[in-house]
Short mmCIF file of C-alpha atoms in Angstrom, two decimals:
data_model
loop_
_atom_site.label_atom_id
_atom_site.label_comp_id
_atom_site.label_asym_id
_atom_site.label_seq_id
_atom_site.Cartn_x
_atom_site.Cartn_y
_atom_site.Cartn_z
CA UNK B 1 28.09 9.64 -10.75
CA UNK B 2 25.67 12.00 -12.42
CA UNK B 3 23.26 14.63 -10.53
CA UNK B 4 20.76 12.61 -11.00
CA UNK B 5 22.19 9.54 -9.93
CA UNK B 6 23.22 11.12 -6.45
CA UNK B 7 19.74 13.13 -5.90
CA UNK B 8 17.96 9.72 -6.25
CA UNK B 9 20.37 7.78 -4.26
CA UNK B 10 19.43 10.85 -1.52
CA UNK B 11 16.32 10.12 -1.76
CA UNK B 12 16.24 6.78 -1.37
CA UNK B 13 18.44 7.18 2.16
CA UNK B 14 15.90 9.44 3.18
CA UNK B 15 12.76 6.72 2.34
CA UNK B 16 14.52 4.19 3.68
CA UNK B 17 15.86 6.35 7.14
CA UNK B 18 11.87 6.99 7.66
CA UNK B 19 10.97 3.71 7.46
CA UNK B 20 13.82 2.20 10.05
CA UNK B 21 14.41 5.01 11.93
CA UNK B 22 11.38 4.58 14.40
CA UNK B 23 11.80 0.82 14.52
CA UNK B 24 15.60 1.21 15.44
CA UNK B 25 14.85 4.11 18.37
CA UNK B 26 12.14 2.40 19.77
CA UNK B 27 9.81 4.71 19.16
CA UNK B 28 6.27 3.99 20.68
CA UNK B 29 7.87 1.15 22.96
CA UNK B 30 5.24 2.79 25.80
CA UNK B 31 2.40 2.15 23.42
CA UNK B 32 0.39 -1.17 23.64
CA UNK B 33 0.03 -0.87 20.07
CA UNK B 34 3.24 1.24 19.19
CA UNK B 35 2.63 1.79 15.48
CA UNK B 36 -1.33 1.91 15.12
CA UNK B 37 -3.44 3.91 12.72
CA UNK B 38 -4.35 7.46 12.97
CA UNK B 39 -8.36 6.54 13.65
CA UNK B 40 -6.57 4.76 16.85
CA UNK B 41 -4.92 7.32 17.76
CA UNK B 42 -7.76 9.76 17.07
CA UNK B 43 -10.47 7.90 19.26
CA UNK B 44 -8.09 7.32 21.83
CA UNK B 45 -7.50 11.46 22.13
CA UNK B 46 -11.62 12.08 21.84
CA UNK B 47 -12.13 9.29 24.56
CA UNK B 48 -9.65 10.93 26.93
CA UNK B 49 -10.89 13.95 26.32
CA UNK B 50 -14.71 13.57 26.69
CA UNK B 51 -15.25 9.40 28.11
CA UNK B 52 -19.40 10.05 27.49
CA UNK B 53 -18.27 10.79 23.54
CA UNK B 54 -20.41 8.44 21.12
CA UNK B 55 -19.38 7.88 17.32
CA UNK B 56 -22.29 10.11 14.91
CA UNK B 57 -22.27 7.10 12.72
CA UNK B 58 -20.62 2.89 12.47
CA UNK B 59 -18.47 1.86 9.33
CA UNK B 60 -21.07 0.51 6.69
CA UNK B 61 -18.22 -2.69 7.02
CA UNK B 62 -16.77 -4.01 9.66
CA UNK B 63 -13.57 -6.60 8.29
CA UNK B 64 -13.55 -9.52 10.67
CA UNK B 65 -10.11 -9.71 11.71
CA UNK B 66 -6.88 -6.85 11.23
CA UNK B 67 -5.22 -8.93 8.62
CA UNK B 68 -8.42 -8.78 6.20
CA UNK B 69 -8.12 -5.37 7.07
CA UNK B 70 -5.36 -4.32 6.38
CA UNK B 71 -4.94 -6.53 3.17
CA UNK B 72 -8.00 -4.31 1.61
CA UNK B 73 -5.65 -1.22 2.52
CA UNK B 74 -2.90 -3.09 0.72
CA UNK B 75 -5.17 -3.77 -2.71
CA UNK B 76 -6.57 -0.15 -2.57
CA UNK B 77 -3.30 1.37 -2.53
CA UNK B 78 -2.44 -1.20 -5.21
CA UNK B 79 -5.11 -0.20 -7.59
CA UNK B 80 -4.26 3.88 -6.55
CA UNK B 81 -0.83 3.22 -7.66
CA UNK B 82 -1.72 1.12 -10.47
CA UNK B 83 -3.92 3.81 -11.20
CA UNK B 84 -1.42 6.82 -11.30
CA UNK B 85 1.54 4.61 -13.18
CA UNK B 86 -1.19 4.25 -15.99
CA UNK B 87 -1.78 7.74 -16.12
CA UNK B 88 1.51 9.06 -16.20
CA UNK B 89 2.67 6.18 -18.72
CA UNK B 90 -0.33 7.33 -20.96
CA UNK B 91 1.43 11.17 -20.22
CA UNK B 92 5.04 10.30 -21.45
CA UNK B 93 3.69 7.78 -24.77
CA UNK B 94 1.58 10.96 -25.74
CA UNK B 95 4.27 13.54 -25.24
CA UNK B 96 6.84 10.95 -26.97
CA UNK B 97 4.47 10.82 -29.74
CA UNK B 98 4.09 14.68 -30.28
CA UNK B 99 7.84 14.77 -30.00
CA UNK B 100 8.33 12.36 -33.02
CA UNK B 101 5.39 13.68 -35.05
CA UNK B 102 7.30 17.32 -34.49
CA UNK B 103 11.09 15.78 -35.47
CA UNK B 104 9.82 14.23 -38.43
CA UNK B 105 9.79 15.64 -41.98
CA UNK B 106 6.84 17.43 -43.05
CA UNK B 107 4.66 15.43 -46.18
CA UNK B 108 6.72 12.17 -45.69
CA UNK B 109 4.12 9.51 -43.97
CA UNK B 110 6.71 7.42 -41.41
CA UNK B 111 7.85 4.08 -42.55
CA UNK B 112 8.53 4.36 -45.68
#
């Protein structure tokens, strides 16, 4: 097994240890809502903290339920990632194509 091969196999243990880890301990068993956002989290915190607190300002949209939710979290981090995978594609085609235009023979157009 090459280097490579082991460092992403590593990795990929280590993703997948995050991700079952806290299910598997139990973490956040005391929690009504054991895995919730960090704007839960946060508002619980400020409302322990100071009970009077009121919010500066309301979401300009409100989703009606926590599936719509968080399936517009799920197509904005599908467009971010769709996003970055286009720009680093577009990266390696340009750096490919600098690579080839360097390794071929000066004065001879390509294909023939």
């Amino acid at each position: 097994m090459s280097r490579d091969t082991r460092i992403n196999a590593l990795l990929l243990l280590a993703v997948a240890a995050l991700a079952v880890l806290p299910l598997v301990l139990g973490l956040g068993d005391h929690k009504e809502e054991p895995f919730a956002g960090a704007d839960v989290e946060a508002e619980t915190a400020i409302t322990e903290i100071e009970p009077d607190y009121e919010p500066w300002f309301s979401p300009l949209y409100e989703p009606p339920s926590g599936e719509i939710e968080s399936a517009l979290f799920a197509v904005q981090a599908a467009i971010g990632a769709g996003v970055l995978a286009y720009y680093f594609g577009l990266r390696r085609g340009r750096r490919q194509g600098e690579e080839r235009a360097a390794a071929a023979p000066r004065g001879v157009p390509e294909g023939d």
